[in-house]
CSV table of C-alpha atoms in Angstrom, one decimal:
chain,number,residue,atom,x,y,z
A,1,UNK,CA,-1.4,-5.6,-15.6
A,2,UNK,CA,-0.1,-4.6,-19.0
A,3,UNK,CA,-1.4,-0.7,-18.5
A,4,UNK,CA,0.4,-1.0,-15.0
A,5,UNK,CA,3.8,-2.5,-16.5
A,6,UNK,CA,3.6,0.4,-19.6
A,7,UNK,CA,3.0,3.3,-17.0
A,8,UNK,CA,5.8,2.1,-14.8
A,9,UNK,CA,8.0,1.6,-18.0
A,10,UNK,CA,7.7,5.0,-18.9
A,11,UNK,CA,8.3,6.9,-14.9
A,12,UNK,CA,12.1,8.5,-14.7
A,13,UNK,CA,14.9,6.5,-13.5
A,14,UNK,CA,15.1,6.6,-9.8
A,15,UNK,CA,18.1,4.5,-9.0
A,16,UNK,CA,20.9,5.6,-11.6
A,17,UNK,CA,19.4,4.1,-15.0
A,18,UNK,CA,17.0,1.8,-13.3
A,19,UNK,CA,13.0,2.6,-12.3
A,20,UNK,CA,13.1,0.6,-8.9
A,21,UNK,CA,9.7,-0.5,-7.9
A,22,UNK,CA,8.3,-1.6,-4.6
A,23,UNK,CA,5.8,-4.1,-4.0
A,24,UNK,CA,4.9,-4.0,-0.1
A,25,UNK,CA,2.0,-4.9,2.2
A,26,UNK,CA,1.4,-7.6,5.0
A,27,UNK,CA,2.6,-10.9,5.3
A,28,UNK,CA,0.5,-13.4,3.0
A,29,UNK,CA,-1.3,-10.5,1.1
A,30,UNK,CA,0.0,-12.0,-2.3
A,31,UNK,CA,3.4,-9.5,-2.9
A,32,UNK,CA,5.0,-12.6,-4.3
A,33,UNK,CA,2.5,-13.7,-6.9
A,34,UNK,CA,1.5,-10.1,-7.5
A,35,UNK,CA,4.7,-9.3,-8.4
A,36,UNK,CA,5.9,-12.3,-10.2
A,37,UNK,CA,2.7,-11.1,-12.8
A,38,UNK,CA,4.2,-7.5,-13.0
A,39,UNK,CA,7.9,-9.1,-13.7
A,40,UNK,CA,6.2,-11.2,-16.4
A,41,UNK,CA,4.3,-7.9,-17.8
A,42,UNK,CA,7.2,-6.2,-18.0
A,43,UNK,CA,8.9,-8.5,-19.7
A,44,UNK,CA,10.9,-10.7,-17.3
A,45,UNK,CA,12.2,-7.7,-14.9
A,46,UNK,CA,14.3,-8.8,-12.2
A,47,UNK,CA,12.6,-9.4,-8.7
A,48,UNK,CA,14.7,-8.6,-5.3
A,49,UNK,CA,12.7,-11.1,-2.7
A,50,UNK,CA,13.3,-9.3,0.4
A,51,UNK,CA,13.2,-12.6,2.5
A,52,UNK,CA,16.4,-13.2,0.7
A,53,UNK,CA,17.5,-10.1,2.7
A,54,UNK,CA,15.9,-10.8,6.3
A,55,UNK,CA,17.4,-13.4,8.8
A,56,UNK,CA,16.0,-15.1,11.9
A,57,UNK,CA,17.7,-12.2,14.0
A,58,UNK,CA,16.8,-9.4,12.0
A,59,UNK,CA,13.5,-9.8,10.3
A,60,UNK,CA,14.3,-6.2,9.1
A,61,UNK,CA,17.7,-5.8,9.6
A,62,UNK,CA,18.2,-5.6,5.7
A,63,UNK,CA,18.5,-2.6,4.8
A,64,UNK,CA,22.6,-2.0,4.5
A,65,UNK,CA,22.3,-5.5,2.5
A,66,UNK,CA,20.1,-4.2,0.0
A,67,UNK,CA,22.0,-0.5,-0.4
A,68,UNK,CA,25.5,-2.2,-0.7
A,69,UNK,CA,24.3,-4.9,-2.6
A,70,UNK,CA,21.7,-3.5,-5.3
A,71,UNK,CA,20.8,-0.4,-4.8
A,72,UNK,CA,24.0,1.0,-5.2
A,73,UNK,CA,25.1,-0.5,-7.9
A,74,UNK,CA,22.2,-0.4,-9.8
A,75,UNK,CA,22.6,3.2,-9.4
A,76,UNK,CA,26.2,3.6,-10.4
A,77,UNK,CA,24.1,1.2,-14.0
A,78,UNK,CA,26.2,-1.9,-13.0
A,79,UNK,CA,24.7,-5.6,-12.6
A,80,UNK,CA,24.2,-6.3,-8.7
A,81,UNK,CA,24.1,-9.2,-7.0
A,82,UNK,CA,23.2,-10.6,-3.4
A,83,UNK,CA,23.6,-12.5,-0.9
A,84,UNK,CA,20.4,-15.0,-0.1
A,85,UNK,CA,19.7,-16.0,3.2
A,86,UNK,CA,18.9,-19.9,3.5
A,87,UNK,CA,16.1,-20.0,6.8
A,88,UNK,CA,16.8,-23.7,6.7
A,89,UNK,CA,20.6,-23.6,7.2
A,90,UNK,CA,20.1,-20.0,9.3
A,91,UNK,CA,22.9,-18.7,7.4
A,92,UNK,CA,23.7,-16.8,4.1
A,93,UNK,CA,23.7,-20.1,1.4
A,94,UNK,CA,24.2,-18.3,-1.9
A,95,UNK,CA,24.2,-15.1,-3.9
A,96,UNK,CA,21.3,-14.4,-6.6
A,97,UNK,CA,22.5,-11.9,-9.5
A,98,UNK,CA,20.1,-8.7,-10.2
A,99,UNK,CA,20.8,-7.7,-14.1
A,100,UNK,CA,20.9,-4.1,-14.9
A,101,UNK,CA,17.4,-3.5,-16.4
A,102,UNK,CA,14.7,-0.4,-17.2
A,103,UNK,CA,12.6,-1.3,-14.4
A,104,UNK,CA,13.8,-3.9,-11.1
A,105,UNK,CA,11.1,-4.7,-8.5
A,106,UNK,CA,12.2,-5.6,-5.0
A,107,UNK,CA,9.6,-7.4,-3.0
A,108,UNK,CA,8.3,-7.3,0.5
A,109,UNK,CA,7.3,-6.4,3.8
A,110,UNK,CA,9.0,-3.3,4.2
A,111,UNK,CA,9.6,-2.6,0.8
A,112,UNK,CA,8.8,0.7,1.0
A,113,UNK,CA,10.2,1.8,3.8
A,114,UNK,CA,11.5,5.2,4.6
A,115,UNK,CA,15.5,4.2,3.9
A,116,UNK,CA,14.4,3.0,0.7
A,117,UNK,CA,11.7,5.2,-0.9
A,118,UNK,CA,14.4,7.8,-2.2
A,119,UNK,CA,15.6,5.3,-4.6
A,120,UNK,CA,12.0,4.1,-5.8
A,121,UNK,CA,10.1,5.5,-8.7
A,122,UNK,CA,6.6,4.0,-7.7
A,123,UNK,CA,5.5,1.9,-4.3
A,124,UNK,CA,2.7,-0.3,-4.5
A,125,UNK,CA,0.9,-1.9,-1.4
A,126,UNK,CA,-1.0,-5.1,-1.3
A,127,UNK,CA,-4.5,-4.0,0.5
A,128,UNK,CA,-5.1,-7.3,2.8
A,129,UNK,CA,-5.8,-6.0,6.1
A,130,UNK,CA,-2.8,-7.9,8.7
A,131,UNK,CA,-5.4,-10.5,10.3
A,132,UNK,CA,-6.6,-11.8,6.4
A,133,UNK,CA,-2.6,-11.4,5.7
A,134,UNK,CA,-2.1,-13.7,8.8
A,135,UNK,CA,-4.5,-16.3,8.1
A,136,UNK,CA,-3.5,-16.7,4.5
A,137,UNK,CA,0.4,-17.1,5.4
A,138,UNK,CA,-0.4,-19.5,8.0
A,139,UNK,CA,-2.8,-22.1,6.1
A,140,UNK,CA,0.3,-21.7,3.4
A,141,UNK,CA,3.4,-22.2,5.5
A,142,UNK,CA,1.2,-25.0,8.0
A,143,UNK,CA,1.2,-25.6,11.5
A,144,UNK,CA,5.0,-26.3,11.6
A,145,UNK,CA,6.1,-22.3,11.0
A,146,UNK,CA,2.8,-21.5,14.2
A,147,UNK,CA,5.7,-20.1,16.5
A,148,UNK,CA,7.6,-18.5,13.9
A,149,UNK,CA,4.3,-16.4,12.6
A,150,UNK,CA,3.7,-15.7,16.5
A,151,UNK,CA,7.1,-13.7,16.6
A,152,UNK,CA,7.2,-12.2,13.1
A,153,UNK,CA,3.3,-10.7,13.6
A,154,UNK,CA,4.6,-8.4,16.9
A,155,UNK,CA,8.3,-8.1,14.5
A,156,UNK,CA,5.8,-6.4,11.5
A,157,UNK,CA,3.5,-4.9,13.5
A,158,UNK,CA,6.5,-2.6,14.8
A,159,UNK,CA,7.6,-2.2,12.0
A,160,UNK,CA,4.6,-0.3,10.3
A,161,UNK,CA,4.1,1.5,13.6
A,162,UNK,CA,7.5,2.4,13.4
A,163,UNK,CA,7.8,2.8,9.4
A,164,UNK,CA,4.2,2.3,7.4
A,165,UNK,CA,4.8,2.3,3.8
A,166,UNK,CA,0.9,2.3,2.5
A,167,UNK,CA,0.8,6.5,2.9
A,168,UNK,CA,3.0,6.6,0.4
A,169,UNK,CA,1.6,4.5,-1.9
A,170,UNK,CA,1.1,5.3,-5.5
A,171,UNK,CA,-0.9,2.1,-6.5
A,172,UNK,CA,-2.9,-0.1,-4.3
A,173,UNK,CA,-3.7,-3.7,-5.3
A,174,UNK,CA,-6.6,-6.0,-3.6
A,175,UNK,CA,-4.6,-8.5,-2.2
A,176,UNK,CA,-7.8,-10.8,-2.9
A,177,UNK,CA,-8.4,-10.3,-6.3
A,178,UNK,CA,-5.1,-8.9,-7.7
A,179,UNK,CA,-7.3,-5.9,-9.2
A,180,UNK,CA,-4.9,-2.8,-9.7
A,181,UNK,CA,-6.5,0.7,-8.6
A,182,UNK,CA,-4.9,3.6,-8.7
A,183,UNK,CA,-4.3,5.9,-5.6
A,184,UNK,CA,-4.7,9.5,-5.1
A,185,UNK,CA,-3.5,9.4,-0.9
A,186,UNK,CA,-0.5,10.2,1.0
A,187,UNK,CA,2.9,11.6,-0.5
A,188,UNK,CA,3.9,11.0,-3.9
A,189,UNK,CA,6.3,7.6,-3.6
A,190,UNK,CA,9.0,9.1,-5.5
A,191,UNK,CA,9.4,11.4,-2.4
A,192,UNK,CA,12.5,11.4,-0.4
């Protein structure tokens, strides 16, 4: 983790002052924990959860929330802030402040998507295939959150039809054992 944290440290800015990293892959392939381990290696670097982002109604309708919100002020090297979705109260509860710093990681599935890879100086993907993913997200959320899985698994498998990140992936990480390995596939993730 620490020769992860010290090559991402030291990748050009890619969103005004700021190297914005990605952490992407299926739901329940680890992006959380993984990246809560970079953010720790890197010193405490602030984390954008994109859950925050996503509502009932638009799983991944949160795309103009992240630009307005971080992205472009990170980029013009202000402190950002946003607004977090509670999936209790189905409604936006509170606002979670993003501190202008050398390297941000935003977390997620879709992370990596195609409106936000411009801004990104590296993409990493979790490598769980969607079926493991499933399983593991299920046995942690528990048989109450059954239908909501149901309708997010068809919501992400469009989405990666639609939009797959992994091609442009510059690190992949075993979303079982947390092992980093580097990638020589697809486009370079600081593409546009």
């Amino acid at each position: 983790m620490a020769g992860l944290a010290a090559g991402l440290r030291a990748l050009p800015p890619s969103c005004g002052p700021v190297r914005l990293v990605a952490v992407d892959g299926h739901a329940g392939s680890g992006k959380t924990t993984f990246t809560d381990r970079l953010a720790t290696a890197l010193g405490g670097a602030p984390v954008v959860h994109l859950d925050d982002l996503a509502t009932h109604a638009e799983p991944f309708g949160w795309t103009w929330r992240l630009r307005t919100q971080v992205l472009e002020p990170l980029a013009a090297g202000r402190d950002a802030a946003y607004e977090v979705y509670d999936w209790t109260l189905r409604r936006f509860a509170r606002t979670a402040a993003v501190p202008l710093a050398p390297v941000v990681l935003i977390e997620g599935v879709g992370a990596g998507r195609r409106a936000v890879r411009p801004w990104l100086s590296r993409l990493i993907w979790m490598e769980l295939d969607a079926a493991a993913a499933r399983r593991r997200g299920e046995e942690r959320d528990g048989p109450g959150l059954a239908e909501f899985w149901e309708g997010w698994a068809s919501a992400e498998t469009a989405h990666f039809a639609d939009d797959p990140s992994r091609p442009f992936a510059g690190n992949l990480v075993d979303g079982v054992t947390g092992r980093i390995a580097p990638s020589t596939f697809g486009e370079p993730s600081t593409s546009a």
